[in-house]
């Protein structure tokens, strides 16, 4: 047991100074976060699945925009059933027939255009998912940062409480302190230990989330000890303008609207018949009385679009789908605008709070604790006042890291909504939809 109160005081004040310096210090954002984002964009399985879905749909336009294969048929025609001879009746012969169906003009083009717009939807959704995956990685990283810093704050405060317990025991042994003060300090330490256990259990959960996003096996991560709070000069109007123009999902909804317009056009074209042209050649036996002159035939056939009710229903379905897509597009734009407003307000709030804690509340609570410690040593304040000052300092530190991590998470949110880079490198999108196919072949 340390018996020198001055030595204990110096240790307590040194620990407190270290806490203050760790708050006020700053460093650039860790490049390792950029590397994690790049790794996630390269390896995330959900992103890879969306890319494959885009590639899948990009192959549909050549299929639906092409003519159906011609039909070649071979017929043994008009053979007598008693002897199957080929030279008895003049109509007996072997016929080869070739037929080709031709959709009404405009149908093939509209089918291909519809498929192309459908592929554009999946393409834009795949692009947009890059920003969402990057946000998820950054969000988890900043939560890991808070967790790591909070654990450090709790551990250092536990050390401070240990030193205060020793100081209280010294006062108790000399008759100037109370045993209940020692017990109160021990209770405070137990509560800190409870918080430490909870924080330590949260860390592997966040790490599991990061491993899933990066498609890694189980592993651990270490967030930076210090992290700066980058300030953006971009205004709310610019965030909203860029977000509404550049979000890939905005292009996706425009493609969806066009897709249903082509569906409506196709439904209207279904009122017009498709045509099938055919030609045939009948080979006849040379021993026939007319020396078996071959027959040539040609013809045309087309469907009769007489069942109007189902066609009117198809047009009504396309109209309803088109209205749905237009409303979804408006809803998406409203959602982007709302999210940007919320994120921007939250960004300003948390940045100002971070500044307040680092430049105001934390220095003030530290000074209050130092004053309470000095007064407690000479018996001018009760132990409860010292404990309250320590609790206020601890709470201020925890709140600082909480609001600063929230500020960083809000920047990641704004990045995902507006596509503007605010922390680290800009998101790079892989636009080669056939990369996986090339590897396959």
CSV table of C-alpha atoms in Angstrom, one decimal:
chain,number,residue,atom,x,y,z
A,1,UNK,CA,0.0,0.0,0.0
A,2,UNK,CA,1.3,3.4,-0.9
A,3,UNK,CA,1.5,5.6,2.1
A,4,UNK,CA,2.5,8.9,0.6
A,5,UNK,CA,-0.5,11.1,-0.3
A,6,UNK,CA,1.6,13.4,-2.5
A,7,UNK,CA,2.8,10.5,-4.5
A,8,UNK,CA,-0.7,9.3,-5.0
A,9,UNK,CA,-1.9,12.8,-6.0
A,10,UNK,CA,0.9,13.0,-8.6
A,11,UNK,CA,-0.1,9.6,-10.1
A,12,UNK,CA,-3.8,10.7,-10.2
A,13,UNK,CA,-3.0,14.0,-11.9
A,14,UNK,CA,-0.7,12.3,-14.4
A,15,UNK,CA,-3.4,9.9,-15.3
A,16,UNK,CA,-5.9,12.8,-15.7
A,17,UNK,CA,-3.4,14.8,-17.9
A,18,UNK,CA,-3.0,11.7,-20.1
A,19,UNK,CA,-6.7,11.5,-20.6
A,20,UNK,CA,-7.0,15.1,-21.5
A,21,UNK,CA,-4.1,14.9,-24.1
A,22,UNK,CA,-5.7,11.8,-25.6
A,23,UNK,CA,-8.9,13.8,-26.2
A,24,UNK,CA,-7.2,16.9,-27.6
A,25,UNK,CA,-4.7,15.2,-29.8
A,26,UNK,CA,-5.6,14.6,-33.5
A,27,UNK,CA,-4.3,12.5,-36.4
A,28,UNK,CA,-5.3,11.9,-39.9
A,29,UNK,CA,-7.9,9.3,-40.7
A,30,UNK,CA,-6.3,5.8,-40.8
A,31,UNK,CA,-5.4,4.7,-44.3
A,32,UNK,CA,-6.3,1.2,-43.2
A,33,UNK,CA,-9.9,2.2,-43.3
A,34,UNK,CA,-9.5,3.0,-47.0
A,35,UNK,CA,-8.0,-0.4,-47.5
A,36,UNK,CA,-10.9,-2.1,-45.8
A,37,UNK,CA,-13.4,-0.3,-48.0
A,38,UNK,CA,-11.5,-1.3,-51.1
A,39,UNK,CA,-11.3,-4.9,-49.9
A,40,UNK,CA,-15.0,-4.9,-49.2
A,41,UNK,CA,-15.9,-3.6,-52.6
A,42,UNK,CA,-13.7,-6.3,-54.2
A,43,UNK,CA,-14.8,-9.2,-52.0
A,44,UNK,CA,-18.3,-8.6,-50.6
A,45,UNK,CA,-20.5,-11.5,-51.7
A,46,UNK,CA,-23.7,-9.5,-51.8
A,47,UNK,CA,-22.1,-7.0,-54.2
A,48,UNK,CA,-20.7,-9.9,-56.3
A,49,UNK,CA,-24.2,-11.4,-56.5
A,50,UNK,CA,-25.7,-8.0,-57.7
A,51,UNK,CA,-22.9,-7.8,-60.3
A,52,UNK,CA,-23.8,-11.3,-61.6
A,53,UNK,CA,-27.5,-10.4,-61.6
A,54,UNK,CA,-26.6,-7.4,-63.8
A,55,UNK,CA,-24.6,-9.5,-66.1
A,56,UNK,CA,-27.4,-12.1,-66.3
A,57,UNK,CA,-29.9,-9.5,-67.4
A,58,UNK,CA,-27.6,-7.9,-69.9
A,59,UNK,CA,-27.7,-11.1,-72.0
A,60,UNK,CA,-31.5,-11.0,-72.3
A,61,UNK,CA,-31.9,-8.2,-75.0
A,62,UNK,CA,-30.2,-10.3,-77.7
A,63,UNK,CA,-32.5,-13.2,-76.9
A,64,UNK,CA,-35.8,-11.4,-76.9
A,65,UNK,CA,-34.9,-9.0,-79.7
A,66,UNK,CA,-34.1,-11.8,-82.2
A,67,UNK,CA,-36.4,-13.7,-84.6
A,68,UNK,CA,-37.4,-17.2,-83.5
A,69,UNK,CA,-35.5,-20.0,-85.2
A,70,UNK,CA,-37.0,-21.0,-88.6
A,71,UNK,CA,-38.8,-24.3,-88.6
A,72,UNK,CA,-37.8,-27.1,-91.0
A,73,UNK,CA,-40.1,-30.0,-91.5
A,74,UNK,CA,-40.1,-33.2,-93.6
A,75,UNK,CA,-43.4,-34.9,-94.5
A,76,UNK,CA,-44.2,-38.2,-96.2
A,77,UNK,CA,-47.5,-37.2,-97.9
A,78,UNK,CA,-50.4,-39.1,-99.4
A,79,UNK,CA,-48.9,-42.7,-99.4
A,80,UNK,CA,-51.5,-45.5,-99.9
A,81,UNK,CA,-52.0,-47.4,-96.7
A,82,UNK,CA,-52.2,-50.8,-98.4
A,83,UNK,CA,-48.7,-50.9,-100.1
A,84,UNK,CA,-47.1,-47.5,-99.3
A,85,UNK,CA,-46.0,-47.2,-103.0
A,86,UNK,CA,-44.8,-43.8,-104.2
A,87,UNK,CA,-45.7,-44.2,-107.9
A,88,UNK,CA,-49.4,-45.1,-107.7
A,89,UNK,CA,-51.1,-41.7,-106.9
A,90,UNK,CA,-50.1,-38.4,-108.4
A,91,UNK,CA,-50.3,-36.6,-105.0
A,92,UNK,CA,-47.8,-38.9,-103.3
A,93,UNK,CA,-44.5,-37.4,-102.5
A,94,UNK,CA,-41.9,-36.4,-99.9
A,95,UNK,CA,-42.2,-32.7,-98.8
A,96,UNK,CA,-39.6,-30.4,-97.2
A,97,UNK,CA,-41.1,-27.3,-95.7
A,98,UNK,CA,-39.4,-24.2,-94.2
A,99,UNK,CA,-41.3,-21.7,-92.2
A,100,UNK,CA,-40.3,-18.4,-90.5
A,101,UNK,CA,-42.3,-16.3,-88.1
A,102,UNK,CA,-42.1,-12.5,-88.2
A,103,UNK,CA,-43.5,-10.5,-85.3
A,104,UNK,CA,-45.4,-7.3,-86.2
A,105,UNK,CA,-43.0,-4.4,-86.8
A,106,UNK,CA,-41.9,-2.8,-83.6
A,107,UNK,CA,-42.4,-5.8,-81.3
A,108,UNK,CA,-38.8,-7.1,-81.4
A,109,UNK,CA,-37.3,-3.7,-80.9
A,110,UNK,CA,-39.5,-3.0,-77.9
A,111,UNK,CA,-38.8,-6.3,-76.4
A,112,UNK,CA,-35.0,-5.7,-76.7
A,113,UNK,CA,-35.4,-2.1,-75.3
A,114,UNK,CA,-37.5,-3.4,-72.4
A,115,UNK,CA,-34.7,-6.0,-71.6
A,116,UNK,CA,-32.0,-3.3,-71.9
A,117,UNK,CA,-33.8,-1.0,-69.4
A,118,UNK,CA,-34.3,-3.9,-67.0
A,119,UNK,CA,-30.5,-4.5,-67.2
A,120,UNK,CA,-29.9,-0.8,-66.6
A,121,UNK,CA,-32.0,-1.1,-63.4
A,122,UNK,CA,-29.7,-3.9,-62.0
A,123,UNK,CA,-26.6,-2.0,-63.3
A,124,UNK,CA,-27.5,1.1,-61.4
A,125,UNK,CA,-28.6,-0.8,-58.3
A,126,UNK,CA,-25.2,-2.5,-58.4
A,127,UNK,CA,-23.4,0.8,-58.6
A,128,UNK,CA,-25.5,2.3,-55.7
A,129,UNK,CA,-24.7,-0.7,-53.5
A,130,UNK,CA,-21.0,0.2,-53.6
A,131,UNK,CA,-21.8,3.4,-51.6
A,132,UNK,CA,-24.0,1.4,-49.2
A,133,UNK,CA,-21.3,-1.3,-48.6
A,134,UNK,CA,-18.7,1.5,-48.1
A,135,UNK,CA,-21.0,3.1,-45.5
A,136,UNK,CA,-21.5,-0.1,-43.7
A,137,UNK,CA,-17.8,-0.7,-43.4
A,138,UNK,CA,-17.1,2.8,-42.2
A,139,UNK,CA,-20.0,2.7,-39.8
A,140,UNK,CA,-18.7,-0.6,-38.2
A,141,UNK,CA,-15.2,0.8,-38.2
A,142,UNK,CA,-16.3,4.0,-36.3
A,143,UNK,CA,-18.2,1.9,-33.8
A,144,UNK,CA,-15.1,-0.2,-33.3
A,145,UNK,CA,-13.2,3.0,-32.7
A,146,UNK,CA,-15.7,4.1,-30.1
A,147,UNK,CA,-15.6,0.7,-28.5
A,148,UNK,CA,-11.8,0.7,-28.3
A,149,UNK,CA,-11.5,4.3,-27.0
A,150,UNK,CA,-14.3,3.6,-24.4
A,151,UNK,CA,-12.5,0.6,-23.2
A,152,UNK,CA,-9.4,2.7,-22.7
A,153,UNK,CA,-11.3,5.4,-20.8
A,154,UNK,CA,-12.9,2.8,-18.5
A,155,UNK,CA,-9.5,1.1,-17.8
A,156,UNK,CA,-7.8,4.4,-17.1
A,157,UNK,CA,-10.6,5.5,-14.8
A,158,UNK,CA,-10.4,2.1,-13.0
A,159,UNK,CA,-6.7,2.9,-12.4
A,160,UNK,CA,-7.7,6.3,-11.1
A,161,UNK,CA,-10.2,4.8,-8.8
A,162,UNK,CA,-7.6,2.4,-7.5
A,163,UNK,CA,-5.3,5.3,-6.7
A,164,UNK,CA,-8.2,7.1,-5.0
A,165,UNK,CA,-9.0,4.0,-2.9
A,166,UNK,CA,-5.4,4.0,-1.7
A,167,UNK,CA,-5.5,7.7,-0.9
A,168,UNK,CA,-8.8,7.1,1.0
A,169,UNK,CA,-7.3,4.2,2.9
A,170,UNK,CA,-4.3,6.3,3.9
A,171,UNK,CA,-6.7,9.0,5.2
A,172,UNK,CA,-8.7,6.3,7.0
A,173,UNK,CA,-5.6,4.9,8.6
A,174,UNK,CA,-4.6,8.3,9.8
A,175,UNK,CA,-8.0,9.0,11.2
A,176,UNK,CA,-9.0,11.7,8.8
A,177,UNK,CA,-11.2,9.6,6.5
A,178,UNK,CA,-14.2,7.3,6.8
A,179,UNK,CA,-14.4,3.6,6.0
A,180,UNK,CA,-17.6,4.3,4.0
A,181,UNK,CA,-15.6,6.4,1.6
A,182,UNK,CA,-13.4,3.4,0.8
A,183,UNK,CA,-16.5,1.3,0.2
A,184,UNK,CA,-18.0,3.9,-2.1
A,185,UNK,CA,-14.8,4.0,-4.2
A,186,UNK,CA,-14.9,0.2,-4.4
A,187,UNK,CA,-18.5,0.3,-5.6
A,188,UNK,CA,-17.5,2.8,-8.3
A,189,UNK,CA,-14.8,0.5,-9.4
A,190,UNK,CA,-17.2,-2.4,-9.6
A,191,UNK,CA,-19.5,-0.4,-11.8
A,192,UNK,CA,-16.6,0.5,-14.1
A,193,UNK,CA,-15.8,-3.2,-14.3
A,194,UNK,CA,-19.3,-3.9,-15.3
A,195,UNK,CA,-19.1,-1.4,-18.1
A,196,UNK,CA,-15.7,-2.8,-19.2
A,197,UNK,CA,-17.2,-6.3,-19.5
A,198,UNK,CA,-20.1,-5.0,-21.6
A,199,UNK,CA,-17.7,-3.1,-23.9
A,200,UNK,CA,-15.4,-6.1,-24.3
A,201,UNK,CA,-18.3,-8.3,-25.4
A,202,UNK,CA,-19.4,-5.8,-28.0
A,203,UNK,CA,-16.0,-5.8,-29.8
A,204,UNK,CA,-16.2,-9.3,-31.3
A,205,UNK,CA,-19.7,-8.6,-32.5
A,206,UNK,CA,-18.5,-5.6,-34.5
A,207,UNK,CA,-15.5,-7.6,-35.8
A,208,UNK,CA,-17.8,-10.3,-37.0
A,209,UNK,CA,-19.8,-7.7,-38.9
A,210,UNK,CA,-16.6,-6.4,-40.5
A,211,UNK,CA,-15.5,-9.9,-41.4
A,212,UNK,CA,-18.9,-10.6,-43.1
A,213,UNK,CA,-18.7,-7.3,-45.1
A,214,UNK,CA,-15.1,-8.1,-46.2
A,215,UNK,CA,-15.9,-11.8,-46.8
A,216,UNK,CA,-13.1,-12.8,-44.4
A,217,UNK,CA,-12.8,-15.7,-42.0
A,218,UNK,CA,-12.9,-14.9,-38.4
A,219,UNK,CA,-10.3,-12.3,-37.4
A,220,UNK,CA,-9.8,-9.2,-35.2
A,221,UNK,CA,-9.3,-5.6,-36.0
A,222,UNK,CA,-7.6,-2.7,-34.2
A,223,UNK,CA,-9.0,0.8,-34.8
A,224,UNK,CA,-6.6,3.8,-34.6
A,225,UNK,CA,-5.9,5.2,-31.2
A,226,UNK,CA,-6.6,8.7,-32.4
A,227,UNK,CA,-8.9,9.8,-35.1
A,228,UNK,CA,-9.4,13.4,-36.4
A,229,UNK,CA,-12.8,14.9,-37.1
A,230,UNK,CA,-12.6,16.2,-40.7
A,231,UNK,CA,-14.8,19.2,-41.3
A,232,UNK,CA,-16.6,19.7,-44.6
A,233,UNK,CA,-17.4,23.0,-46.1
A,234,UNK,CA,-20.0,21.6,-48.4
A,235,UNK,CA,-23.5,23.1,-47.8
A,236,UNK,CA,-26.8,21.4,-47.5
A,237,UNK,CA,-28.0,22.6,-50.9
A,238,UNK,CA,-25.0,21.1,-52.6
A,239,UNK,CA,-25.4,17.8,-50.8
A,240,UNK,CA,-29.0,17.6,-51.9
A,241,UNK,CA,-28.3,18.7,-55.5
A,242,UNK,CA,-25.6,16.2,-56.0
A,243,UNK,CA,-27.5,13.4,-54.2
A,244,UNK,CA,-30.6,13.9,-56.4
A,245,UNK,CA,-28.5,14.0,-59.6
A,246,UNK,CA,-25.7,11.5,-58.9
A,247,UNK,CA,-27.2,8.7,-56.8
A,248,UNK,CA,-27.1,5.7,-59.1
A,249,UNK,CA,-30.5,4.5,-57.9
A,250,UNK,CA,-32.0,7.7,-59.4
A,251,UNK,CA,-30.9,6.4,-62.8
A,252,UNK,CA,-32.3,3.0,-61.8
A,253,UNK,CA,-35.8,4.4,-61.3
A,254,UNK,CA,-35.6,6.2,-64.6
A,255,UNK,CA,-34.7,3.0,-66.3
A,256,UNK,CA,-37.6,1.3,-64.5
A,257,UNK,CA,-40.0,3.9,-65.8
A,258,UNK,CA,-38.7,3.4,-69.4
A,259,UNK,CA,-39.0,-0.3,-68.9
A,260,UNK,CA,-42.7,-0.1,-68.1
A,261,UNK,CA,-43.3,2.3,-71.0
A,262,UNK,CA,-41.9,-0.3,-73.4
A,263,UNK,CA,-44.1,-2.9,-71.7
A,264,UNK,CA,-47.1,-0.7,-72.4
A,265,UNK,CA,-46.1,-0.2,-76.0
A,266,UNK,CA,-45.7,-4.0,-76.4
A,267,UNK,CA,-49.2,-4.5,-74.9
A,268,UNK,CA,-50.6,-2.1,-77.5
A,269,UNK,CA,-48.7,-3.8,-80.3
A,270,UNK,CA,-50.2,-7.1,-79.3
A,271,UNK,CA,-53.4,-5.9,-81.1
A,272,UNK,CA,-51.6,-6.5,-84.4
A,273,UNK,CA,-51.0,-9.9,-85.8
A,274,UNK,CA,-47.7,-11.7,-86.3
A,275,UNK,CA,-47.0,-13.3,-89.7
A,276,UNK,CA,-45.5,-16.6,-90.6
A,277,UNK,CA,-44.1,-17.2,-94.2
A,278,UNK,CA,-43.5,-20.7,-95.4
A,279,UNK,CA,-42.4,-22.5,-98.5
A,280,UNK,CA,-42.2,-26.2,-99.4
A,281,UNK,CA,-40.9,-28.5,-102.1
A,282,UNK,CA,-42.6,-31.9,-102.7
A,283,UNK,CA,-40.4,-34.6,-104.4
A,284,UNK,CA,-42.4,-37.0,-106.5
A,285,UNK,CA,-41.6,-40.4,-107.9
A,286,UNK,CA,-40.2,-40.4,-111.5
A,287,UNK,CA,-42.3,-43.5,-112.4
A,288,UNK,CA,-45.6,-41.5,-112.1
A,289,UNK,CA,-47.5,-41.0,-115.4
A,290,UNK,CA,-46.5,-37.3,-115.5
A,291,UNK,CA,-42.9,-38.3,-114.9
A,292,UNK,CA,-43.0,-37.1,-111.3
A,293,UNK,CA,-42.7,-33.4,-111.7
A,294,UNK,CA,-42.0,-31.9,-108.3
A,295,UNK,CA,-44.5,-29.5,-106.6
A,296,UNK,CA,-43.6,-26.2,-105.1
A,297,UNK,CA,-45.9,-24.5,-102.5
A,298,UNK,CA,-45.7,-21.2,-100.5
A,299,UNK,CA,-48.0,-19.5,-98.1
A,300,UNK,CA,-48.6,-17.0,-95.3
A,301,UNK,CA,-50.4,-17.4,-92.0
A,302,UNK,CA,-51.0,-15.0,-89.1
A,303,UNK,CA,-52.7,-15.1,-85.8
A,304,UNK,CA,-56.1,-13.4,-85.2
A,305,UNK,CA,-56.0,-11.1,-82.2
A,306,UNK,CA,-59.7,-11.4,-81.6
A,307,UNK,CA,-59.6,-11.8,-77.8
A,308,UNK,CA,-59.6,-8.1,-76.9
A,309,UNK,CA,-60.3,-8.5,-73.2
A,310,UNK,CA,-56.9,-10.0,-72.3
A,311,UNK,CA,-55.1,-7.4,-74.4
A,312,UNK,CA,-56.9,-4.6,-72.7
A,313,UNK,CA,-56.0,-6.1,-69.4
A,314,UNK,CA,-52.3,-6.2,-70.5
A,315,UNK,CA,-52.4,-2.5,-71.3
A,316,UNK,CA,-54.1,-1.7,-68.0
A,317,UNK,CA,-51.4,-3.8,-66.2
A,318,UNK,CA,-48.6,-1.8,-67.9
A,319,UNK,CA,-50.3,1.5,-67.1
A,320,UNK,CA,-50.5,0.5,-63.4
A,321,UNK,CA,-46.9,-0.6,-63.4
A,322,UNK,CA,-45.8,2.7,-65.0
A,323,UNK,CA,-47.6,4.7,-62.4
A,324,UNK,CA,-46.1,2.6,-59.7
A,325,UNK,CA,-42.6,3.2,-61.1
A,326,UNK,CA,-43.2,6.9,-61.3
A,327,UNK,CA,-44.4,7.1,-57.7
A,328,UNK,CA,-41.5,5.0,-56.6
A,329,UNK,CA,-39.1,7.4,-58.3
A,330,UNK,CA,-40.7,10.4,-56.6
A,331,UNK,CA,-40.6,8.5,-53.3
A,332,UNK,CA,-37.0,7.7,-53.7
A,333,UNK,CA,-36.1,11.3,-54.4
A,334,UNK,CA,-38.0,12.5,-51.4
A,335,UNK,CA,-36.3,9.8,-49.3
A,336,UNK,CA,-32.9,11.0,-50.5
A,337,UNK,CA,-33.7,14.6,-49.7
A,338,UNK,CA,-35.0,13.7,-46.2
A,339,UNK,CA,-32.0,11.5,-45.4
A,340,UNK,CA,-29.6,14.3,-46.5
A,341,UNK,CA,-31.4,16.8,-44.4
A,342,UNK,CA,-31.4,14.5,-41.3
A,343,UNK,CA,-27.7,13.5,-41.8
A,344,UNK,CA,-26.6,17.1,-42.3
A,345,UNK,CA,-28.4,18.3,-39.2
A,346,UNK,CA,-26.9,15.4,-37.2
A,347,UNK,CA,-23.5,16.1,-38.6
A,348,UNK,CA,-23.6,19.7,-37.5
A,349,UNK,CA,-25.0,18.7,-34.1
A,350,UNK,CA,-22.3,16.1,-33.4
A,351,UNK,CA,-19.5,18.2,-34.6
A,352,UNK,CA,-20.5,21.1,-32.4
A,353,UNK,CA,-20.9,18.7,-29.5
A,354,UNK,CA,-17.4,17.3,-30.1
A,355,UNK,CA,-15.9,20.7,-30.1
A,356,UNK,CA,-17.8,21.6,-26.9
A,357,UNK,CA,-16.6,18.5,-25.1
A,358,UNK,CA,-12.9,18.7,-26.3
A,359,UNK,CA,-12.5,22.5,-25.7
A,360,UNK,CA,-14.9,23.1,-22.9
A,361,UNK,CA,-16.5,20.4,-20.9
A,362,UNK,CA,-13.5,18.0,-20.6
A,363,UNK,CA,-11.0,20.7,-19.5
A,364,UNK,CA,-13.6,22.1,-17.1
A,365,UNK,CA,-14.4,18.7,-15.5
A,366,UNK,CA,-10.6,17.9,-15.3
A,367,UNK,CA,-10.0,21.2,-13.5
A,368,UNK,CA,-12.9,20.5,-11.2
A,369,UNK,CA,-11.6,17.1,-10.4
A,370,UNK,CA,-8.1,18.4,-9.7
A,371,UNK,CA,-9.6,21.1,-7.4
A,372,UNK,CA,-11.7,18.5,-5.6
A,373,UNK,CA,-8.7,16.2,-5.2
A,374,UNK,CA,-6.6,19.0,-3.6
A,375,UNK,CA,-9.4,20.0,-1.3
A,376,UNK,CA,-10.2,16.4,-0.3
A,377,UNK,CA,-6.5,15.9,0.7
A,378,UNK,CA,-6.7,18.8,3.1
A,379,UNK,CA,-10.2,17.9,4.3
A,380,UNK,CA,-12.1,20.8,2.8
A,381,UNK,CA,-14.5,18.7,0.8
A,382,UNK,CA,-16.3,15.5,1.4
A,383,UNK,CA,-15.3,12.3,-0.4
A,384,UNK,CA,-18.7,12.3,-2.3
A,385,UNK,CA,-17.7,15.6,-3.9
A,386,UNK,CA,-14.4,14.0,-5.2
A,387,UNK,CA,-16.3,11.0,-6.5
A,388,UNK,CA,-18.9,13.2,-8.2
A,389,UNK,CA,-16.0,15.2,-9.9
A,390,UNK,CA,-14.4,11.9,-11.1
A,391,UNK,CA,-17.8,10.7,-12.4
A,392,UNK,CA,-18.3,14.0,-14.3
A,393,UNK,CA,-14.9,13.7,-15.9
A,394,UNK,CA,-15.5,10.1,-16.9
A,395,UNK,CA,-18.9,10.8,-18.4
A,396,UNK,CA,-17.5,13.8,-20.4
A,397,UNK,CA,-14.8,11.6,-21.9
A,398,UNK,CA,-17.3,8.8,-22.8
A,399,UNK,CA,-19.7,11.3,-24.3
A,400,UNK,CA,-16.9,12.9,-26.3
A,401,UNK,CA,-16.0,9.6,-28.0
A,402,UNK,CA,-19.6,8.8,-28.5
A,403,UNK,CA,-20.5,12.0,-30.3
A,404,UNK,CA,-17.2,12.1,-32.2
A,405,UNK,CA,-17.9,8.5,-33.5
A,406,UNK,CA,-21.5,9.5,-34.3
A,407,UNK,CA,-20.1,12.5,-36.3
A,408,UNK,CA,-17.9,10.2,-38.3
A,409,UNK,CA,-20.7,7.8,-38.9
A,410,UNK,CA,-22.9,10.7,-40.1
A,411,UNK,CA,-20.2,11.7,-42.6
A,412,UNK,CA,-20.3,8.1,-43.9
A,413,UNK,CA,-24.1,8.4,-44.1
A,414,UNK,CA,-23.9,11.6,-46.1
A,415,UNK,CA,-21.3,10.0,-48.4
A,416,UNK,CA,-23.7,7.2,-49.2
A,417,UNK,CA,-26.7,9.5,-49.8
A,418,UNK,CA,-24.8,12.1,-51.9
A,419,UNK,CA,-21.9,10.1,-53.4
A,420,UNK,CA,-19.6,13.0,-52.4
A,421,UNK,CA,-16.3,11.8,-50.8
A,422,UNK,CA,-15.9,13.2,-47.3
A,423,UNK,CA,-13.6,10.8,-45.5
A,424,UNK,CA,-10.8,8.8,-47.3
A,425,UNK,CA,-10.7,7.9,-50.9
A,426,UNK,CA,-13.7,8.2,-53.3
A,427,UNK,CA,-15.6,5.0,-53.9
A,428,UNK,CA,-14.4,3.2,-57.1
A,429,UNK,CA,-17.0,1.2,-59.0
A,430,UNK,CA,-16.1,-1.9,-61.0
A,431,UNK,CA,-18.1,-1.4,-64.2
A,432,UNK,CA,-17.0,-4.6,-66.0
A,433,UNK,CA,-20.1,-6.7,-65.8
A,434,UNK,CA,-18.5,-9.6,-67.7
A,435,UNK,CA,-15.4,-9.9,-65.6
A,436,UNK,CA,-16.7,-13.1,-63.9
A,437,UNK,CA,-17.7,-14.6,-67.3
A,438,UNK,CA,-14.2,-14.0,-68.7
A,439,UNK,CA,-12.7,-15.8,-65.7
A,440,UNK,CA,-15.2,-18.7,-66.2
A,441,UNK,CA,-14.1,-19.1,-69.8
